[in-house]
Short mmCIF file of C-alpha atoms in Angstrom, two decimals:
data_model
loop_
_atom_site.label_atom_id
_atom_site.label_comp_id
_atom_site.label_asym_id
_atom_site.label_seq_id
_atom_site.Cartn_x
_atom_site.Cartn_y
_atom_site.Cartn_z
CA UNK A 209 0.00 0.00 0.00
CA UNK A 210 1.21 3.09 -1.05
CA UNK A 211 0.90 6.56 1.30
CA UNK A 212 -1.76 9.06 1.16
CA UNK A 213 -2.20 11.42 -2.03
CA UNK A 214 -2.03 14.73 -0.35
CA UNK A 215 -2.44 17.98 -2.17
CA UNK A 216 -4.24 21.23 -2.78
CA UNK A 217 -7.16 21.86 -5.26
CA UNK A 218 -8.05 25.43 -5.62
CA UNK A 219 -6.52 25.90 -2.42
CA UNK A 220 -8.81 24.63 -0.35
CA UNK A 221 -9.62 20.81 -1.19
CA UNK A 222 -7.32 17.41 0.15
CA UNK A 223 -7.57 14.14 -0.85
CA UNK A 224 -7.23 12.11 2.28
CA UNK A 225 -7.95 8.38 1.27
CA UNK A 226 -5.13 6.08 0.52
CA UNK A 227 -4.53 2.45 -0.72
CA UNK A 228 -4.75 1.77 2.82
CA UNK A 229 -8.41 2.50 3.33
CA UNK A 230 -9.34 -0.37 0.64
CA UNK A 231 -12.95 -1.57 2.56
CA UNK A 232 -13.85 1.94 3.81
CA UNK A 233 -16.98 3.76 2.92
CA UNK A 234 -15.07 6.98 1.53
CA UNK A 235 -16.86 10.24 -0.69
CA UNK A 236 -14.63 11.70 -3.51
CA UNK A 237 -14.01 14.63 -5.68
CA UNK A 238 -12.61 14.02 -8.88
CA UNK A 239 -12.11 16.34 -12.50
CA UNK A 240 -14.71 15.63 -14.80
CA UNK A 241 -13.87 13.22 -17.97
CA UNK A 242 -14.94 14.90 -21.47
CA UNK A 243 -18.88 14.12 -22.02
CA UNK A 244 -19.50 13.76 -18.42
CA UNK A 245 -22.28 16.17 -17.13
CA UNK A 246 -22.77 17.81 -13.99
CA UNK A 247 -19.87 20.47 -14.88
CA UNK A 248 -16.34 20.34 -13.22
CA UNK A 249 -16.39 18.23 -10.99
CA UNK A 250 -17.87 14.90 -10.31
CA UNK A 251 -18.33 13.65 -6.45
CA UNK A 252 -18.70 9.29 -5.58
CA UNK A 253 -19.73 8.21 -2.47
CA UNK A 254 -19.64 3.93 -1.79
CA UNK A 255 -17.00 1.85 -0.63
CA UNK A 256 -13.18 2.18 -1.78
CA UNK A 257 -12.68 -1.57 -3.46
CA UNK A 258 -9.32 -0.86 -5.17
CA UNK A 259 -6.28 1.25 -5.80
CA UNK A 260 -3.73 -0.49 -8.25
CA UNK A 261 -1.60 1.12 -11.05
CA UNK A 262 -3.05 4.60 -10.37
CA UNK A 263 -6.63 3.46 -10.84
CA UNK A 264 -9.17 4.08 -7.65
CA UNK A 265 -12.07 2.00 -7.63
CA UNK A 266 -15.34 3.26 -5.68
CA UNK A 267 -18.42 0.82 -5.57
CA UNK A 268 -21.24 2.90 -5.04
CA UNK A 269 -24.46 1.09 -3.04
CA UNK A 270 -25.94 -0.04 -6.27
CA UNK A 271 -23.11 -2.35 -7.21
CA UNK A 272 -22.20 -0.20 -9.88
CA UNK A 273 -18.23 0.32 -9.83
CA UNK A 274 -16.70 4.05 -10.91
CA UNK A 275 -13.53 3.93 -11.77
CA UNK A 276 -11.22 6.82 -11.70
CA UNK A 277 -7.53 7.79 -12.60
CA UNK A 278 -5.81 8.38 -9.42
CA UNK A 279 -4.24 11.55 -11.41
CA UNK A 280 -7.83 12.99 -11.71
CA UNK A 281 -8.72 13.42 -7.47
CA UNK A 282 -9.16 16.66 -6.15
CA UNK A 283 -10.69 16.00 -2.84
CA UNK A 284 -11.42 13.05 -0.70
CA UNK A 285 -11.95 11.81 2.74
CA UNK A 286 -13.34 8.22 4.58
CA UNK A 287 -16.97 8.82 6.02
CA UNK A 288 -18.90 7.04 8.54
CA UNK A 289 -21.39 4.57 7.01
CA UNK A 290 -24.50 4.91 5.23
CA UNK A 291 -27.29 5.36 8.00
CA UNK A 292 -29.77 3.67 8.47
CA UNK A 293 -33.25 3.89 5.93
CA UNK A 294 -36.15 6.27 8.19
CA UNK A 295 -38.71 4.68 5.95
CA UNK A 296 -38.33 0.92 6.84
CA UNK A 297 -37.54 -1.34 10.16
CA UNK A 298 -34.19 -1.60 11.26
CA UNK A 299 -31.91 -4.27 10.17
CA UNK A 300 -28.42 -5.24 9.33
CA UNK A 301 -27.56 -7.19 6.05
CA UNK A 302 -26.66 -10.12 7.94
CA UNK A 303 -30.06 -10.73 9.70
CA UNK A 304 -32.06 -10.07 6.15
CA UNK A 305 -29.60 -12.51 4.11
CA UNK A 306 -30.58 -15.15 6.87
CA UNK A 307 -34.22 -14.56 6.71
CA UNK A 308 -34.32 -14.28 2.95
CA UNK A 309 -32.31 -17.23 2.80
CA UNK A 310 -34.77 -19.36 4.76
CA UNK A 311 -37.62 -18.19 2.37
CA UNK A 312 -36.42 -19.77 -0.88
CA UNK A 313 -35.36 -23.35 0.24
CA UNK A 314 -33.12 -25.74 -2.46
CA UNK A 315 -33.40 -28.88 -2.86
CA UNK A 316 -29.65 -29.68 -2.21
CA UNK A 317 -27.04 -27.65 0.13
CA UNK A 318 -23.50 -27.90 0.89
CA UNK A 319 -21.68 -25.62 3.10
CA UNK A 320 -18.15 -24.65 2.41
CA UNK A 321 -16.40 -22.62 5.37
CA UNK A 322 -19.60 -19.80 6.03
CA UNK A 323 -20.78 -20.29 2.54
CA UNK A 324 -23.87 -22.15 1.74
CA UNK A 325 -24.23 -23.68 -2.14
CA UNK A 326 -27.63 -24.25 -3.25
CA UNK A 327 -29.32 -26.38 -6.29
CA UNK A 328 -32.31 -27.27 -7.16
CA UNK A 329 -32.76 -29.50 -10.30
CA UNK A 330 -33.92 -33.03 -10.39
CA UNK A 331 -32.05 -36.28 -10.31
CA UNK A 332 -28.32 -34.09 -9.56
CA UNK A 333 -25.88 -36.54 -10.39
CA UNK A 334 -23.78 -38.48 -7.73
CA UNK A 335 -20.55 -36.48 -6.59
CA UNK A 336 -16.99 -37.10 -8.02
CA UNK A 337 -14.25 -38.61 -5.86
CA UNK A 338 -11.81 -36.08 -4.33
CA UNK A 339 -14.37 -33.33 -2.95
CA UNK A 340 -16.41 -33.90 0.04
CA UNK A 341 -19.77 -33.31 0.15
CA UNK A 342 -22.36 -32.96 2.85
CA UNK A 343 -25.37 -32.77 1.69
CA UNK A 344 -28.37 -32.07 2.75
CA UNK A 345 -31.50 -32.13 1.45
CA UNK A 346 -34.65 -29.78 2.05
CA UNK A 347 -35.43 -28.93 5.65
CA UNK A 348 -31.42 -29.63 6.27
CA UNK A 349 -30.19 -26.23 6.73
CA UNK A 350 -31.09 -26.02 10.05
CA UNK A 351 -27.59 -24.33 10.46
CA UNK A 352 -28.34 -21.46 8.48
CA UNK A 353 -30.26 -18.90 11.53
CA UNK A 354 -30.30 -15.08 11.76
CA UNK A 355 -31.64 -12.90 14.29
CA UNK A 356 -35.54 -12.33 14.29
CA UNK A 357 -35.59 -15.74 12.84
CA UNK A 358 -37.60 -19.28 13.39
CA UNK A 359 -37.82 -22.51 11.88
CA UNK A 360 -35.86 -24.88 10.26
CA UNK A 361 -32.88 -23.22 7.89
CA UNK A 362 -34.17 -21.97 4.36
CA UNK A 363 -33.36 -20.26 1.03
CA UNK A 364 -33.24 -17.36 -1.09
CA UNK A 365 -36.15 -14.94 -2.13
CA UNK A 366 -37.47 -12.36 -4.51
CA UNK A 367 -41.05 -10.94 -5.26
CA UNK A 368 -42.71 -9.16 -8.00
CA UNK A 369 -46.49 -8.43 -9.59
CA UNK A 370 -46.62 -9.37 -13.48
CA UNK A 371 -46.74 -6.67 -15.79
CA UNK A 372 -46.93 -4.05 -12.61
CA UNK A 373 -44.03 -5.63 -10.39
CA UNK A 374 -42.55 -8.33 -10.94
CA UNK A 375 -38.77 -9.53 -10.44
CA UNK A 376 -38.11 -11.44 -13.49
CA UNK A 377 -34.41 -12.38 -12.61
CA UNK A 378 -34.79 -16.16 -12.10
CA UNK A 379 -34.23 -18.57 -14.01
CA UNK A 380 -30.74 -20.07 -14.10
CA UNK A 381 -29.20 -20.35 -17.13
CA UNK A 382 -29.72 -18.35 -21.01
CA UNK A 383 -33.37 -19.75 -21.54
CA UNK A 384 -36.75 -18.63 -20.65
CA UNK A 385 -36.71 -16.87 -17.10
CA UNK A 386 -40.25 -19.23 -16.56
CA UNK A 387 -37.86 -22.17 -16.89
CA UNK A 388 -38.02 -24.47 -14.30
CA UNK A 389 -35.85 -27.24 -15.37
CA UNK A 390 -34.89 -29.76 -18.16
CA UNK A 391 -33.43 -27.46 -21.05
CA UNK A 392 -29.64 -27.58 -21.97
CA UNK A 393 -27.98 -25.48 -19.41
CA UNK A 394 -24.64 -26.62 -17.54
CA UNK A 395 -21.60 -24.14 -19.12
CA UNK A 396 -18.70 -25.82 -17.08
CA UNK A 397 -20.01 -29.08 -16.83
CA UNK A 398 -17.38 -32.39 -15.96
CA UNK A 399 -17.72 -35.17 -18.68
CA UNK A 400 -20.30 -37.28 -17.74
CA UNK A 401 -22.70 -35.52 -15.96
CA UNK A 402 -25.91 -34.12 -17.66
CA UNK A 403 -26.34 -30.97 -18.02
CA UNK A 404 -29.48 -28.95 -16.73
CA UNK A 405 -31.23 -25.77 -15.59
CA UNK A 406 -31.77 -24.88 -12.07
CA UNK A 407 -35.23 -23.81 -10.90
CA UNK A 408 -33.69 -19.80 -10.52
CA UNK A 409 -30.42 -18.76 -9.49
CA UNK A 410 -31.65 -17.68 -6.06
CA UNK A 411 -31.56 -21.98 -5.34
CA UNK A 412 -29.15 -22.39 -7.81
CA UNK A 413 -26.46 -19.90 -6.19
CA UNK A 414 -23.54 -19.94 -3.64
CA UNK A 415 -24.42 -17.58 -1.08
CA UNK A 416 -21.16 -16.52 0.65
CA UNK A 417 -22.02 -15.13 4.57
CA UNK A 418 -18.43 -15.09 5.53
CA UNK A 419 -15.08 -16.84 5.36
CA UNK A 420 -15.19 -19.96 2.71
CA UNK A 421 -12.35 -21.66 5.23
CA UNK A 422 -10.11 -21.93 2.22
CA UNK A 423 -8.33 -19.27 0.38
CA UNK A 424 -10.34 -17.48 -2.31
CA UNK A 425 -8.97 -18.82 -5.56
CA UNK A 426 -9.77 -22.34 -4.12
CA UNK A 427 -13.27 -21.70 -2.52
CA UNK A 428 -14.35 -20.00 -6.42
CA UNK A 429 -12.46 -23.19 -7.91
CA UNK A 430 -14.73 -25.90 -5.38
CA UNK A 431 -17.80 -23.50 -6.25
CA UNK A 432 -17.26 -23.81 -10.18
CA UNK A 433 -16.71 -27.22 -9.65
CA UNK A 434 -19.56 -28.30 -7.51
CA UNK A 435 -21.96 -26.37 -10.19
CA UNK A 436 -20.76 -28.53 -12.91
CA UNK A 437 -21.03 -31.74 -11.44
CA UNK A 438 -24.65 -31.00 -11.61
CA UNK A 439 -24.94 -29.70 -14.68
CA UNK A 440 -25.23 -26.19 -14.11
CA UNK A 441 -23.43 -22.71 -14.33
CA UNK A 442 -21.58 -21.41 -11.27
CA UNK A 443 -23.20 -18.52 -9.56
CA UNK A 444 -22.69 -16.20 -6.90
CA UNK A 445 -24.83 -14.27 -4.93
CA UNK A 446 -23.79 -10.97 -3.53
CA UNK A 447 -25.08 -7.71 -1.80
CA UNK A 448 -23.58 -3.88 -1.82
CA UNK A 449 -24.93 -0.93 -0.59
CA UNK A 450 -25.62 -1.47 3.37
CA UNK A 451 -22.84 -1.81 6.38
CA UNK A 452 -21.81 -5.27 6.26
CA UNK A 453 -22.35 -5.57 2.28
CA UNK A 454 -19.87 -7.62 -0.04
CA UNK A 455 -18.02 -4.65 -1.75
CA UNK A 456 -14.59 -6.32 -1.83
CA UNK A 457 -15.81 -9.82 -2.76
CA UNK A 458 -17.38 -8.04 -5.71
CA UNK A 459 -14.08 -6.95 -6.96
CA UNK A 460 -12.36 -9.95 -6.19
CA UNK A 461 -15.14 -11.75 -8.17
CA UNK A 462 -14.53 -9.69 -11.69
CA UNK A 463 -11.03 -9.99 -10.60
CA UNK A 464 -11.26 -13.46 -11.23
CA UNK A 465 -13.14 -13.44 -14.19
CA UNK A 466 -16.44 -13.59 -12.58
CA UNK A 467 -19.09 -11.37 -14.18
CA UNK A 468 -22.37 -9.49 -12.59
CA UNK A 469 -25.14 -10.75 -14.80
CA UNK A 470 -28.19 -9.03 -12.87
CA UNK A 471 -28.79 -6.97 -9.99
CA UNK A 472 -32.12 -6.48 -8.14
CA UNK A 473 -33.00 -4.20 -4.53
CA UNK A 474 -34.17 -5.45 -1.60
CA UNK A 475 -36.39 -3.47 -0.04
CA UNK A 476 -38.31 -3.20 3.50
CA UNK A 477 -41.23 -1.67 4.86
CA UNK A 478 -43.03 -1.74 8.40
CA UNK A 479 -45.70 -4.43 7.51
CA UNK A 480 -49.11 -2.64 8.75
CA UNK A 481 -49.02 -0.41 6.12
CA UNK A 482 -49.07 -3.41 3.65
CA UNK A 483 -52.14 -4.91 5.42
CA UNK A 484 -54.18 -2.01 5.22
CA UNK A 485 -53.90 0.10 2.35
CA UNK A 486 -55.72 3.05 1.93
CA UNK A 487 -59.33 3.65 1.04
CA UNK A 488 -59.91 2.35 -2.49
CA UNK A 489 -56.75 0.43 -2.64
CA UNK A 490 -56.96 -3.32 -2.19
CA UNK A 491 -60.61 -3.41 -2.05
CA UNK A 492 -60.83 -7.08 -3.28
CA UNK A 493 -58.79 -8.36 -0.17
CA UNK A 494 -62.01 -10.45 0.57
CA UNK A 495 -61.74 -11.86 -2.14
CA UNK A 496 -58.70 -13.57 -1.87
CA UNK A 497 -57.50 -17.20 -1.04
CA UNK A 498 -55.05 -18.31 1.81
CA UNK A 499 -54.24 -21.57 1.49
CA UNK A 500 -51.05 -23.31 2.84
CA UNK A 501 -50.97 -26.17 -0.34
CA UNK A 502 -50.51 -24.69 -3.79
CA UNK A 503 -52.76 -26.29 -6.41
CA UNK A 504 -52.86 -26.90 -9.86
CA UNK A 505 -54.39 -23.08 -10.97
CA UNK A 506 -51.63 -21.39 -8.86
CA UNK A 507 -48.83 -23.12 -10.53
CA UNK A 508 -50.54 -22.22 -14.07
CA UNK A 509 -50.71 -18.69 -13.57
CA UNK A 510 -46.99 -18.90 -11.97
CA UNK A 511 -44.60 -17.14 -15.00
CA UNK A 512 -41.71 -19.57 -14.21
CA UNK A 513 -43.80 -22.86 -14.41
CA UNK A 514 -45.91 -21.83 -17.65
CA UNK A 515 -48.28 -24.53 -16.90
CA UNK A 516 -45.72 -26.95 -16.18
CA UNK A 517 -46.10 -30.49 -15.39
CA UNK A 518 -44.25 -33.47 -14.62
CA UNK A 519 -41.16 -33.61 -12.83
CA UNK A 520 -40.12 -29.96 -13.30
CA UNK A 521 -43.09 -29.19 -11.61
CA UNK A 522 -41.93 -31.09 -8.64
CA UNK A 523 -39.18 -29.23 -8.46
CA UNK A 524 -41.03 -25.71 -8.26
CA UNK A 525 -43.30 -27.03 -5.74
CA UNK A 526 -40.97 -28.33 -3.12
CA UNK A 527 -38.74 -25.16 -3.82
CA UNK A 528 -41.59 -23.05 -2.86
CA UNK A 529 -43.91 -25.26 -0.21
CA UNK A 530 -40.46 -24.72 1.85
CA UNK A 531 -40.02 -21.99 4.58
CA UNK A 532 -40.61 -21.54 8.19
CA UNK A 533 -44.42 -20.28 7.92
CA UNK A 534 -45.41 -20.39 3.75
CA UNK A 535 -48.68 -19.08 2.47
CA UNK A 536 -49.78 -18.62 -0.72
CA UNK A 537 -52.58 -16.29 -2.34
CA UNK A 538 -54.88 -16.40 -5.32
CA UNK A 539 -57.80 -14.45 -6.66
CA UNK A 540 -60.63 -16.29 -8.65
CA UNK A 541 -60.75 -14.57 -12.28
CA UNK A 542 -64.59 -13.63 -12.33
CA UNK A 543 -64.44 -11.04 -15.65
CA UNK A 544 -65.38 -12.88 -18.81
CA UNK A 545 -62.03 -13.22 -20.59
CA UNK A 546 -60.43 -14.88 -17.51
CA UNK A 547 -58.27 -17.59 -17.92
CA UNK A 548 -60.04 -21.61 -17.28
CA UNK A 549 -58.83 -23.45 -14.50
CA UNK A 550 -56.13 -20.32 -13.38
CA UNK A 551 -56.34 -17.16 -10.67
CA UNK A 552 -56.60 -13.44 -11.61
CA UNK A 553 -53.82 -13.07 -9.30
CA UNK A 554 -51.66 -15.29 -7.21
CA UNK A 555 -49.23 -13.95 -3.88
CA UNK A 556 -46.79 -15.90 -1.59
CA UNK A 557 -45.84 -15.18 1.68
CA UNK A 558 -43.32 -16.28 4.14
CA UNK A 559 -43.29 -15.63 7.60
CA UNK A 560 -40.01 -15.55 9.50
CA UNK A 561 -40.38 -14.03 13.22
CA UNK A 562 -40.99 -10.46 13.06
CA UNK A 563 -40.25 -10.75 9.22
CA UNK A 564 -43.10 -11.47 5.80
CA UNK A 565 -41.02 -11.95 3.24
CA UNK A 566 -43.22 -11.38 -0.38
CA UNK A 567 -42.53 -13.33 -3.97
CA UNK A 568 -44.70 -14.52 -7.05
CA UNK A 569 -47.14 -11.44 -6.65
CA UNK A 570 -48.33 -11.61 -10.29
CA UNK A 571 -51.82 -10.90 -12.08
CA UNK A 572 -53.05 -11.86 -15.44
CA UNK A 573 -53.15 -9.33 -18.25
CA UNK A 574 -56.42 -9.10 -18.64
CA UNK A 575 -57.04 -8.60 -14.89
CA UNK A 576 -54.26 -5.62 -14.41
CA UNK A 577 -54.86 -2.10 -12.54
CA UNK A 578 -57.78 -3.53 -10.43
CA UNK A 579 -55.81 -3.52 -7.14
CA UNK A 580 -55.28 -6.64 -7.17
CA UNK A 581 -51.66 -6.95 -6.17
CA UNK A 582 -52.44 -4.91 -3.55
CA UNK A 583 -55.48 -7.06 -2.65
CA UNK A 584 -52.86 -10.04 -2.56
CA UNK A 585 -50.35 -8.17 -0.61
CA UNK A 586 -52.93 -7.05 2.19
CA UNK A 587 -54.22 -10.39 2.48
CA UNK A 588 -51.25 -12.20 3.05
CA UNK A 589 -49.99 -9.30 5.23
CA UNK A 590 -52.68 -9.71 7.36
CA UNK A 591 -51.98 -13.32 7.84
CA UNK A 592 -48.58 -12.68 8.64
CA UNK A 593 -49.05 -10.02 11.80
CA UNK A 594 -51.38 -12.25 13.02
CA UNK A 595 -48.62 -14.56 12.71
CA UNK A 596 -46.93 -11.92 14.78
CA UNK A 597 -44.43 -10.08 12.01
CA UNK A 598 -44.48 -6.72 12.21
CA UNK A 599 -42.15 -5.79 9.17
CA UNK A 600 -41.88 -6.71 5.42
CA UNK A 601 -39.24 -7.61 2.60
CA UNK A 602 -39.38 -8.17 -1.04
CA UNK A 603 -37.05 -8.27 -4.13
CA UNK A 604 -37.43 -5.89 -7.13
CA UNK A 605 -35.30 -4.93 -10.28
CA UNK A 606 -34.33 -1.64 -9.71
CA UNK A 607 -35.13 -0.84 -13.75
CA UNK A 608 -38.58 -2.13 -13.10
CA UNK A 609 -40.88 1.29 -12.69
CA UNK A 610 -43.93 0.10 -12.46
CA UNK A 611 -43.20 -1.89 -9.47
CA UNK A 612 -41.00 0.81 -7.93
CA UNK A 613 -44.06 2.21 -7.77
CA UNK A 614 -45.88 0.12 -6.20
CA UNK A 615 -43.95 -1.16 -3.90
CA UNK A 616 -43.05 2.60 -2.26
CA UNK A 617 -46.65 3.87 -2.40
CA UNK A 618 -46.85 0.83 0.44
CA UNK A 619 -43.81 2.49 2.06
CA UNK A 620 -41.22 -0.13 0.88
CA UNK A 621 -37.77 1.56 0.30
CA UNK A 622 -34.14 0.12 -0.46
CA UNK A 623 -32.36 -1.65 2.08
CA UNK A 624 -29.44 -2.78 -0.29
CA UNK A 625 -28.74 -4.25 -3.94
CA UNK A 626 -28.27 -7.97 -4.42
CA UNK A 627 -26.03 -9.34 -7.59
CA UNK A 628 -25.51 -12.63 -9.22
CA UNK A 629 -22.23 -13.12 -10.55
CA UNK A 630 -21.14 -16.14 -13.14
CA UNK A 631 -18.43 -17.66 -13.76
#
């Protein structure tokens, strides 16, 4: 590590970060590049990842990384961490990966060090000699707690409304995000084994929630590896943006030829405001189904089933009948172009503690901007603080507006960004 750049910018200004505060939270002033807007100056704020060969790297609490010539600082300084959001409960990363963790349960998990790799595909193929596994199987990740948390270990999590908010990031692999399993998918794969596609990356993904108990390079090489004996590509989950977040594994992932393929927020509200929306909003909450068994209809209108049967279907049922408390939603399709035999709208909800986690919120074209995702939402929030939760999460592409919208006129607001990296 080199010392600190110290000097003068109009007299006034000092740059006073260094190579040595690599993993701070640091703000800085730099010249403008040609094109930029904004005017002279241009100002980052997000965690100081790198400083090689006169390049600074500063990844801001999106994920996105701004890179910068060393040459072009003009002011700079470390800063205390990003406080905490008004709008939603408190929390630190740790406690939401836990709980969003134990809402999206694989079908097969082996830990390595603090990290947890998840699958879910059918029939994965027997391990090769040389690299131990311990399995387990669903229910089996007991291990995996958080505080605010109950139940058995679980998995992953994400939530959207079709057409008005819905996630659309699953689906492991280059097909059909609906995918659930079967189609050609396994870059990496060893000789032998077949190759498949996971039912979404969020059970298809190592989730790294501390030290791997091996040096880097070798914990990536045992994750690429344990991927491809079943057939699948490697991926990574990550987080930025909140005290705690994975800055520096982020960089050390493109480092090692690891790249971010999507990036989605999750976001938090206090949960009574979910259950009771106001006037006019939600009306149809009557209206909707609780069940704790998800039949044939909800699976049809599910996007990342398309009406699947068969084994595949199997797959997406255990992957989301799992979770400490697991509800799901649906809405009858009364008008007369509805769909036979599948809901207006379908919800589910998990409840962890003082946590409702919401995913697959999603309503058929023909039954959009009737309130019913808001219907679904209330409903199943109402469930859950009788349950005893008293605060919500839920997964949303940042780039998706119409669920951005949504989500914050229920007082939902970022608590970080979550990546997916492949290798």
């Amino acid at each position: 590590m080199g010392s600190a750049v110290e000097f003068a910018a109009m007299g006034r200004l000092e740059v006073r970060v260094s190579p040595d505060d690599v993993g701070k939270r640091v703000s800085i002033r730099r010249l403008a590049e040609a094109g930029e807007s904004g005017g002279r100056f241009t100002d980052t704020v997000g965690i100081l990842t790198s400083w090689d060969d006169g390049v600074v790297v500063v990844t801001r609490r999106s994920g996105e990384q701004v890179r910068m010539a060393e040459s072009s600082l003009v002011a700079g300084k470390v800063v205390p961490a990003a406080p905490a959001r008004r709008r939603g409960p408190s929390a630190s990363y740790g406690e939401l990966a836990h709980v969003t963790a134990r809402a999206w349960q694989p079908l097969e998990s082996e830990r390595l060090g603090e990290w947890l790799l998840r699958a879910a595909v059918q029939d994965a193929p027997d391990a090769t000699p040389g690299v131990p596994e311990q399995r387990s199987t669903h229910g089996a990740l007991a291990g995996v707690t958080g505080a605010g948390a109950s139940g058995a270990g679980r998995e992953g999590a994400g939530t959207g409304s079709t057409g008005a908010a819905d996630e659309g990031l699953e689906g492991t692999g280059t097909g059909d995000a609906g995918t659930a399993g079967g189609s050609p998918e396994g870059t990496g794969s060893v000789p032998g084994a077949p190759r498949r596609t996971g039912f979404t990356r969020r059970a298809n993904s190592a989730l790294p929630l501390g030290d791997p108990g091996v040096p880097l390079p070798e914990a990536l090489a045992r994750v690429h590896a344990w991927y491809a004996r079943r057939g699948l590509p490697a991926y990574i989950q990550t987080a930025t943006g909140a005290e705690g977040t994975q800055e520096l594994l982020c960089a050390e992932l493109e480092a090692h030829g690891w790249r971010r393929e999507v990036t989605a927020e999750l976001q938090t509200a206090p949960l009574v405001p979910v259950a009771d929306p106001p006037a006019g909003r939600g009306a149809g909450a009557d209206r909707v189904h609780l069940s704790r068994e998800i039949d044939d209809g909800w699976l049809r209108r599910y996007h990342r089933t398309g009406g699947a049967a068969g084994p595949d279907a199997d797959v997406v049922r255990a992957v989301l009948a799992a979770g400490p408390s697991v509800w799901f939603a649906s809405v009858r399709d009364e008008g007369p172009d509805g769909e036979p035999g599948a809901p207006a709208a379908i919800g589910r909800c998990v409840v962890d503690g003082r946590w409702a986690g919401f995913m697959a919120v999603e309503v058929a074209p023909q039954a959009r901007r009737r309130g019913l995702a808001t219907a679904v939402m209330a409903a199943l929030a109402r469930r859950a603080l009788d349950e005893g939760a008293s605060a919500a999460w839920l997964q949303v592409e940042a780039e998706n507006t119409a669920a951005q919208t949504l989500y914050r006129s229920m007082g939902f607001d970022v608590h970080h960004s979550y990546h997916h990296y492949r290798r």
